[in-house]
Coordinates of C-alpha atoms and ligand atoms in Angstrom, one line a residue:
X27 CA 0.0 0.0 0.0
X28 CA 1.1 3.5 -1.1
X29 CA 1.9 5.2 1.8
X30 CA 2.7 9.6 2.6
X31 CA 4.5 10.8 5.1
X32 CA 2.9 14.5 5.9
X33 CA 4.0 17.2 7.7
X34 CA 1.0 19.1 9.6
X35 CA 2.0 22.6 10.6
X36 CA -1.5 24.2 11.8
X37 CA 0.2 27.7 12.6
X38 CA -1.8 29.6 15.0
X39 CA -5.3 31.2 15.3
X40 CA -8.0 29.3 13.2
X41 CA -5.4 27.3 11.3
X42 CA -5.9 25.0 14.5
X43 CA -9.3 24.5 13.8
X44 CA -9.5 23.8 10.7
X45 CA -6.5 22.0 9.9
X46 CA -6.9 19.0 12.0
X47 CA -10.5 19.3 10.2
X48 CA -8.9 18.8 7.3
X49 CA -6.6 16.2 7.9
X50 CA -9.8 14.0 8.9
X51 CA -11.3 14.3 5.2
X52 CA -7.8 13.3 4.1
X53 CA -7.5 10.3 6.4
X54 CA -11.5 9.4 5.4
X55 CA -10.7 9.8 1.4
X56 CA -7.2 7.6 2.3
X57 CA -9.4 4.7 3.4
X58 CA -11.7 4.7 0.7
X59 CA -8.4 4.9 -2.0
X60 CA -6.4 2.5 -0.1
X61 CA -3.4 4.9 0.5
X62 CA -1.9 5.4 4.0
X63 CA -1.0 8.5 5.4
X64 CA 1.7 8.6 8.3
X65 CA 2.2 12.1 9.7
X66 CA 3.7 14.2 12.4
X67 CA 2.3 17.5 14.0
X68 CA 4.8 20.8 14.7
X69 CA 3.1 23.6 16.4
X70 CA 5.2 25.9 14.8
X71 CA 4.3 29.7 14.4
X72 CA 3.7 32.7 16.3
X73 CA 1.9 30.8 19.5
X74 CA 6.0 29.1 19.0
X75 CA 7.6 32.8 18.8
X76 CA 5.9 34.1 22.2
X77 CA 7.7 30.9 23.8
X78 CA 10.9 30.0 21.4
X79 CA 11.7 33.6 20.4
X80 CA 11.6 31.9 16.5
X81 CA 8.6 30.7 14.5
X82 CA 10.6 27.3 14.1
X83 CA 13.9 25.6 15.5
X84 CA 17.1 25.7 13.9
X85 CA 16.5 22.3 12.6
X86 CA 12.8 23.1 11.7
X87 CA 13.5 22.9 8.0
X88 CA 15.6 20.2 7.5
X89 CA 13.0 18.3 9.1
X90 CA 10.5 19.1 6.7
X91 CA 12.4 17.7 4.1
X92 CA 11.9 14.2 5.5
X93 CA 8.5 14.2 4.9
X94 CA 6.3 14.2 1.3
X95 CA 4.6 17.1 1.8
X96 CA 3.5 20.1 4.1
X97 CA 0.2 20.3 5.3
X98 CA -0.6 24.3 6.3
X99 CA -3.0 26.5 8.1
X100 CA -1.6 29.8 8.6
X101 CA 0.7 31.9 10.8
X102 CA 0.5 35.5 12.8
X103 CA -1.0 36.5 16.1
X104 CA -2.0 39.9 17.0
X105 CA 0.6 40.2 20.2
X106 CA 3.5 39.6 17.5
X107 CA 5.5 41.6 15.7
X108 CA 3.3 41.3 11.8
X109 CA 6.7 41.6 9.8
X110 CA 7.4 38.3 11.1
X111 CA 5.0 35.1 9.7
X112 CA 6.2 35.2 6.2
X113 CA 10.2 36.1 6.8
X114 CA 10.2 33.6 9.3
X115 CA 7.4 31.3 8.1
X116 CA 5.8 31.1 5.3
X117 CA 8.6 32.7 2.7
X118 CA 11.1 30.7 4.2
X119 CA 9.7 27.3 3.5
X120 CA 8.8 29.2 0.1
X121 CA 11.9 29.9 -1.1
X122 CA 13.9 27.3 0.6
X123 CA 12.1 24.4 -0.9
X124 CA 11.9 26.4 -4.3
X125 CA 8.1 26.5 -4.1
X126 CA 8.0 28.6 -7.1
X127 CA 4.6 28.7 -7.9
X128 CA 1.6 29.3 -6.1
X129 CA -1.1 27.4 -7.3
X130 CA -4.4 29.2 -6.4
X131 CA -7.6 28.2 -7.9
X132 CA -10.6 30.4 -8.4
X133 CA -14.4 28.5 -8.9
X134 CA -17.8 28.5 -8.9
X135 CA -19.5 26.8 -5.4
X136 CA -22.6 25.2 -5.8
X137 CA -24.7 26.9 -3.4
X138 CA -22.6 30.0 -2.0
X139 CA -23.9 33.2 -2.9
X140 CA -21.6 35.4 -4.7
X141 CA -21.1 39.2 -3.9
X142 CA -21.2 39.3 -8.3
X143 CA -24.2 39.1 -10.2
X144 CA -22.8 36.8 -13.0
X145 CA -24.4 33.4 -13.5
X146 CA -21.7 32.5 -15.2
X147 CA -19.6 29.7 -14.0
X148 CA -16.1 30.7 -13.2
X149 CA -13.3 28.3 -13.2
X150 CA -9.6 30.2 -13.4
X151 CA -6.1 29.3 -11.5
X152 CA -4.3 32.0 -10.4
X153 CA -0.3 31.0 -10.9
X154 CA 1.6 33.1 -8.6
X155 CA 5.7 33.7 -9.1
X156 CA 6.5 32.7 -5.3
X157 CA 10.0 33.1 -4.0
X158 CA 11.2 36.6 -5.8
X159 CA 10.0 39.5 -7.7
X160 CA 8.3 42.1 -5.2
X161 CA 8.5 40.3 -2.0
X162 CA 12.5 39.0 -1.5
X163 CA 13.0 41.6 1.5
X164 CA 15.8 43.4 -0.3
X165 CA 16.0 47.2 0.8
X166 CA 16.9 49.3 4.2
X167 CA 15.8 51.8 6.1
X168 CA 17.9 55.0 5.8
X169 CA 17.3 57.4 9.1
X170 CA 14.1 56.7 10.1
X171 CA 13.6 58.4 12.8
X172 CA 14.4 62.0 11.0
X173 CA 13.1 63.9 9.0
X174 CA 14.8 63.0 6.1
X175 CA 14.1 59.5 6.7
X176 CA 13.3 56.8 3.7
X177 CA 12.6 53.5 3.1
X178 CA 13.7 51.3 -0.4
X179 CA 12.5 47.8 -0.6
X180 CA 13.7 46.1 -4.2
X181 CA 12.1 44.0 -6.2
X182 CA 13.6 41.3 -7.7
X183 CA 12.7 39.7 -11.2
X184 CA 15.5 37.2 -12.8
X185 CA 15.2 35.9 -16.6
X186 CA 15.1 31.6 -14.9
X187 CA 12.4 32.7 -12.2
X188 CA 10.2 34.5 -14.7
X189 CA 11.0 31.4 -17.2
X190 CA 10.5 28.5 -14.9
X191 CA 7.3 29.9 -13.7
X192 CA 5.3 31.0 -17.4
X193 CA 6.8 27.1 -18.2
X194 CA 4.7 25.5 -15.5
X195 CA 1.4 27.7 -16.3
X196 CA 1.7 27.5 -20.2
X197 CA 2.1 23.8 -19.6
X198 CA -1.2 24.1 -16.8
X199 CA -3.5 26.0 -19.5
X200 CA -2.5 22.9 -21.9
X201 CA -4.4 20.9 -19.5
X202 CA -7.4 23.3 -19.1
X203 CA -8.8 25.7 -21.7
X204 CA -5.7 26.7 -23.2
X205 CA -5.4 30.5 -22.4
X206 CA -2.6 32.2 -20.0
X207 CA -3.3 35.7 -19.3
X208 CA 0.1 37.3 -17.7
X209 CA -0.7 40.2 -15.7
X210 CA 1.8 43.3 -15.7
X211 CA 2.3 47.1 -15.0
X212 CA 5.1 47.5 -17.6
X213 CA 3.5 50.7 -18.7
X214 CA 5.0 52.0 -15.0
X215 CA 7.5 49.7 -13.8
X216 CA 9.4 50.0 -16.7
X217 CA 12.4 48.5 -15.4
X218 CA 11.1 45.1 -13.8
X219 CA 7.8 44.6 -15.1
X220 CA 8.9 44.7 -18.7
X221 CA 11.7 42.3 -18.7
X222 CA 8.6 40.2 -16.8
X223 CA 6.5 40.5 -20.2
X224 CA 9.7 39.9 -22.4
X225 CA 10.8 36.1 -20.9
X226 CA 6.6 35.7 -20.9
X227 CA 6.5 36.4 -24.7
X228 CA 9.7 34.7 -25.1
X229 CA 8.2 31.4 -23.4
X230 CA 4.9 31.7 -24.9
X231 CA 6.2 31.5 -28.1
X232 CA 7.1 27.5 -27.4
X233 CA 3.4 27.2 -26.9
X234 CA 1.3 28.1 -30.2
X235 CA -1.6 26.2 -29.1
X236 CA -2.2 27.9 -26.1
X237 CA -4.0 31.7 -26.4
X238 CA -1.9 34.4 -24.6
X239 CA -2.1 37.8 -23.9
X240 CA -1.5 40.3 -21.4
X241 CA -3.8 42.5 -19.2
X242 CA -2.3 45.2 -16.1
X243 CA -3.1 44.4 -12.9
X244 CA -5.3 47.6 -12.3
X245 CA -7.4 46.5 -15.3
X246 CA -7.2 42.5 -13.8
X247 CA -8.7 43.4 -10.5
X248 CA -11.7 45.0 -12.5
X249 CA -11.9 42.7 -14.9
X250 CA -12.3 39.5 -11.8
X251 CA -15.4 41.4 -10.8
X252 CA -17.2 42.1 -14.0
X253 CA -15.9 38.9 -16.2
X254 CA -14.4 36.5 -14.7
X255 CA -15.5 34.2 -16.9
X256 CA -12.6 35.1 -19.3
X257 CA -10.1 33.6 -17.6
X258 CA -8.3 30.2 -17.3
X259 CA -4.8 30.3 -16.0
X260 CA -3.6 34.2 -14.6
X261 CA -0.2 34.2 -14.5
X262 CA 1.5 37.3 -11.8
X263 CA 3.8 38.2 -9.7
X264 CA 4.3 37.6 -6.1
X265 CA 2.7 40.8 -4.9
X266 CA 0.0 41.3 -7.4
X267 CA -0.9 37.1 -6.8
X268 CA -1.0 37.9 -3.6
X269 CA -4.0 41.1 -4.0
X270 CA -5.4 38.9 -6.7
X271 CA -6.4 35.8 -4.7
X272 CA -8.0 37.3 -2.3
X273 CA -10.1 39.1 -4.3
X274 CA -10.3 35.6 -5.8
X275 CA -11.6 34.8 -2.5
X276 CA -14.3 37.2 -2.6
X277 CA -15.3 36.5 -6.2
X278 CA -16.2 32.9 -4.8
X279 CA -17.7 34.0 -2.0
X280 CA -14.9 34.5 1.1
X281 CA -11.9 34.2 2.0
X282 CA -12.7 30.9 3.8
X283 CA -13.3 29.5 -0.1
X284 CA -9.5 29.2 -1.4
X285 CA -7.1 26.7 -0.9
X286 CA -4.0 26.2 -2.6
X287 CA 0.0 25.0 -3.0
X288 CA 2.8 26.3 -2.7
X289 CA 4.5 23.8 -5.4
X290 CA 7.6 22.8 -6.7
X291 CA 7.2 21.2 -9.4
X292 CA 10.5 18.9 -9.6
X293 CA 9.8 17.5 -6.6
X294 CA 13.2 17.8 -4.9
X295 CA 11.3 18.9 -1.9
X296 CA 8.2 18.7 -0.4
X297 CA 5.5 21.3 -1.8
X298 CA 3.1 22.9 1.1
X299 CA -0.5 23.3 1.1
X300 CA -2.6 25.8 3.0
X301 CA -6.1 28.0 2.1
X302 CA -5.2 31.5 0.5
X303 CA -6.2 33.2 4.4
X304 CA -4.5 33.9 7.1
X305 CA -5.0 33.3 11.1
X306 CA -8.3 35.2 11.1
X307 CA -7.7 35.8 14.9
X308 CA -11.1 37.7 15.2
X309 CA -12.9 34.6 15.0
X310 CA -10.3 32.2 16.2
X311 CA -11.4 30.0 19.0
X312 CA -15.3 29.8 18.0
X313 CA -15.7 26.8 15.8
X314 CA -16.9 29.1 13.3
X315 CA -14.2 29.3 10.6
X316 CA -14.7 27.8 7.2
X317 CA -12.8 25.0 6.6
X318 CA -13.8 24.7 2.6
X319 CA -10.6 26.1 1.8
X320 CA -8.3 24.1 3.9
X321 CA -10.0 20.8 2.8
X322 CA -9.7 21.8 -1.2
X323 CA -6.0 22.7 -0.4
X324 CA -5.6 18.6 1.0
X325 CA -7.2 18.0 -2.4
X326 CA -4.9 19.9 -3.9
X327 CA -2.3 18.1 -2.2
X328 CA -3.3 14.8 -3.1
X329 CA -3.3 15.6 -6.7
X330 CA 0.0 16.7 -6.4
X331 CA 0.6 13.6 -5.0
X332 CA -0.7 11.7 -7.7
X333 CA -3.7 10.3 -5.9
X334 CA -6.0 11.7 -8.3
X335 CA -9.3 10.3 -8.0
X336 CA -9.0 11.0 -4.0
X337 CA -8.6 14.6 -5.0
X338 CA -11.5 14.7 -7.0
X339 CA -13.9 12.9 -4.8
X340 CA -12.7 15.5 -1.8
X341 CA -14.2 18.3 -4.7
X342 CA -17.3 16.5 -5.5
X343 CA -18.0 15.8 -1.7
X344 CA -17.4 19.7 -1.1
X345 CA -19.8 20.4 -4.1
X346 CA -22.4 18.0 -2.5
X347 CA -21.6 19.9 0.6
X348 CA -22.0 22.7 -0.4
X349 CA -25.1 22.5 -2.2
X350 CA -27.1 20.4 0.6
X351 CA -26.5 23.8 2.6
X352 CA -23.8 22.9 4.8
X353 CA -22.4 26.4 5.1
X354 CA -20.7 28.9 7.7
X355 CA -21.2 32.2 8.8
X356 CA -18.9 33.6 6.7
X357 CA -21.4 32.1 4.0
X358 CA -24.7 33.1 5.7
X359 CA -25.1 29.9 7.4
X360 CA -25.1 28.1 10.7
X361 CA -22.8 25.6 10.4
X362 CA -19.5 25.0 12.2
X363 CA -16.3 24.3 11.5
X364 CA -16.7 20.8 12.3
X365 CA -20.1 20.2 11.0
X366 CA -18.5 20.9 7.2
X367 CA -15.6 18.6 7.6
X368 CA -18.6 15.7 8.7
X369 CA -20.5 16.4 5.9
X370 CA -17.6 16.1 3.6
X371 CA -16.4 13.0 4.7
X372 CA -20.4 11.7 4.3
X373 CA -20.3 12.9 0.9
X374 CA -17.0 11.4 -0.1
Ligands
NAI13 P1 -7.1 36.9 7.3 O1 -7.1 36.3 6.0 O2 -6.6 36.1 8.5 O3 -8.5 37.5 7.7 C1 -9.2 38.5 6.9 C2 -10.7 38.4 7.2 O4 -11.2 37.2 6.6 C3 -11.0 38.3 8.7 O5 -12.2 39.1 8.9 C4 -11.3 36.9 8.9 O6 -12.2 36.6 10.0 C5 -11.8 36.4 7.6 N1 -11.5 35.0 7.3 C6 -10.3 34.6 6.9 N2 -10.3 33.2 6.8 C7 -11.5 32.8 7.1 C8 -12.2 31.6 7.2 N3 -11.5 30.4 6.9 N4 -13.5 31.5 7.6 C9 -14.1 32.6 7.8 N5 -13.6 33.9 7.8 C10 -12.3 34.0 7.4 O7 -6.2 38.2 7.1 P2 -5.6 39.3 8.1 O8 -6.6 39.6 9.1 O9 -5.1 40.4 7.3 O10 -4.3 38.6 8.9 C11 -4.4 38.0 10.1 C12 -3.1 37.3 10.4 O11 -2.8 36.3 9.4 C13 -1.9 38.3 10.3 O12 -1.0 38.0 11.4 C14 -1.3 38.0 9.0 O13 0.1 38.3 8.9 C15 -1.5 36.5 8.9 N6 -1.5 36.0 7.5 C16 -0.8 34.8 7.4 C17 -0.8 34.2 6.1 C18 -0.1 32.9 6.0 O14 0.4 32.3 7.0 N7 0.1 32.3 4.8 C19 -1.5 34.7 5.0 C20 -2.2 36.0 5.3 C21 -2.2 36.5 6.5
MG14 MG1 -2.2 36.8 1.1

């Protein structure tokens, strides 16, 4: 029997509610597909920081390595300095295991009201560069305190990060509806964001069968509200992926919808999964939290994985879910956080 060793790393705030939630569809879908699933919890994070003064031990990442891959809920607390979570967390696993792209998919729910009047069904993957370009933490402070004082932080764009990224969502839109949008603001950032559309072009050009064309991100976050429907695989930056799937969020419904991976794709180390929200410590604690996105990223996973038809039966049992009512505040309904992961593993 197959068996995957998996790293849990619920983080703080919600991420310990519905992570273990999640982890109980995967070990459901894993007896129905006859895989096994080994795993070990870290309680890594900010809860970690208050007592470790670090979000992980020394040795915290060469642990991870050991294992297939990284199941995620999210980092930060209120009491803790907000710089730290992704220097110390998230970008650090990000960049260290070369988890280049960030794989965040954008759908239609059956069931969930939408904030956007469009019955159109909306199906798009947001691929988002994920160790450089605006967020590598290069820059200072010069004289802060004085008058004169300034701040630079540098962004970072290199021809095989820009390459091996457009590679992996040409190659994605081959598998979907063959059309990569590559979203921009070359018209501004004339420097960095144009050498970004040149490797684009350059790369598309090894792909005539799949569409391609380019749209600026201020034009992108309108477009997501009035025609969604246009897209199939949006291909940005680390900053701009990171405005756009949230709003991604809110096109499906909340925040609470989106799950996704942090991938790469070689597999010389384990990829992470985790929703596209963070710690939501305003409603930590409550049961309340929506889960959906945390169980679609263990789908997510196990596609990666290469247990296919386990992945899509975890999506078909959150459609079922979904459309029986099984839905959380955050949705307009009652349920809780719990109540959605037992009705996805009855619907699996
Ligand atoms: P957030 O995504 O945690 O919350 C934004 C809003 O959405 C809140 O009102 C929250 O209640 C709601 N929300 C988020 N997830 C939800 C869910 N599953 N169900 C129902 N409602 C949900 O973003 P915020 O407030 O900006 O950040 C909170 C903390 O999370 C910060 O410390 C931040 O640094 C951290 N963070 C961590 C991330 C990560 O670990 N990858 C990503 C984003 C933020
Ligand atoms: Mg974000």
């Amino acid at each position: 029997m197959k068996n995957y060793n998996i790293a849990v790393v619920p983080g703080d705030g919600i991420g310990n509610e519905i992570v273990p939630e999640g982890y109980r569809v995967l070990e459901a879908v894993a007896k129905k597909y006859d895989f096994n699933l080994t795993s070990e919890v870290f309680d890594w994070g900010a809860g970690y920081y208050l007592k470790h003064n670090k979000f992980l031990p020394e040795d915290g990442l060469e642990k991870l390595k050991a294992f297939d891959a990284v199941y995620f809920g999210s980092v930060g607390l209120p009491e803790v300095d907000d710089t730290l979570p992704a220097k110390d967390y998230t970008f650090k696993v990000r960049t260290n295991f070369n988890q280049y792209v960030n794989y965040r998919p954008v759908r239609t729910y059956p069931g969930v009201q939408r904030p956007l009047r469009t019955e159109k069904h909306i199906d798009f993957v947001i691929v988002r560069e994920n160790t450089e370009g605006e967020f590598v933490q290069v820059g200072s402070q010069y004289l802060p305190d004085s008058e004169n004082g300034m701040g630079v932080d540098t962004s970072i764009f290199t021809r095989k990060g820009i390459e091996r990224v457009a590679h992996y969502a040409f190659k994605l839109a081959r598998k979907r509806r063959h059309k990569v949008t590559h979203i921009t603001k070359s018209n501004t950032l004339i420097n960095s964001l144009t050498y970004w559309d040149r490797v684009i072009k350059e790369v598309a050009t090894q792909y005539p069968d799949v569409e391609h064309d380019q749209m600026y991100i201020d034009n992108s976050t309108a477009s997501f509200v009035l025609k969604p429907e246009v897209f199939d695989v949006v291909l940005t930056t680390n900053l701009f992926g990171d405005i756009l799937s949230d709003l991604g969020g809110a096109v499906m419904g909340s925040l609470g919808l989106g799950g996704s991976g942090n991938i790469n794709p070689e597999k010389d180390f384990p990829s992470m999964f985790e929703p596209i929200h963070g710690s939501a410590p305003d409603i930590a604690g409550e049961n309340i939290a929506n889960p959906y996105g945390q169980i679609w990223s263990a789908a997510i996973m196990l596609e990666h994985l290469g247990e296919t038809e386990a992945a899509n039966n975890i999506m078909e049992a959150i459609d079922k879910s979904t459309s029986e009512g099984v839905l959380t505040k955050d949705l307009g309904g009652t349920a809780s956080t719990s109540d959605v992961a037992d009705a996805v593993i009855k619907n699996l």
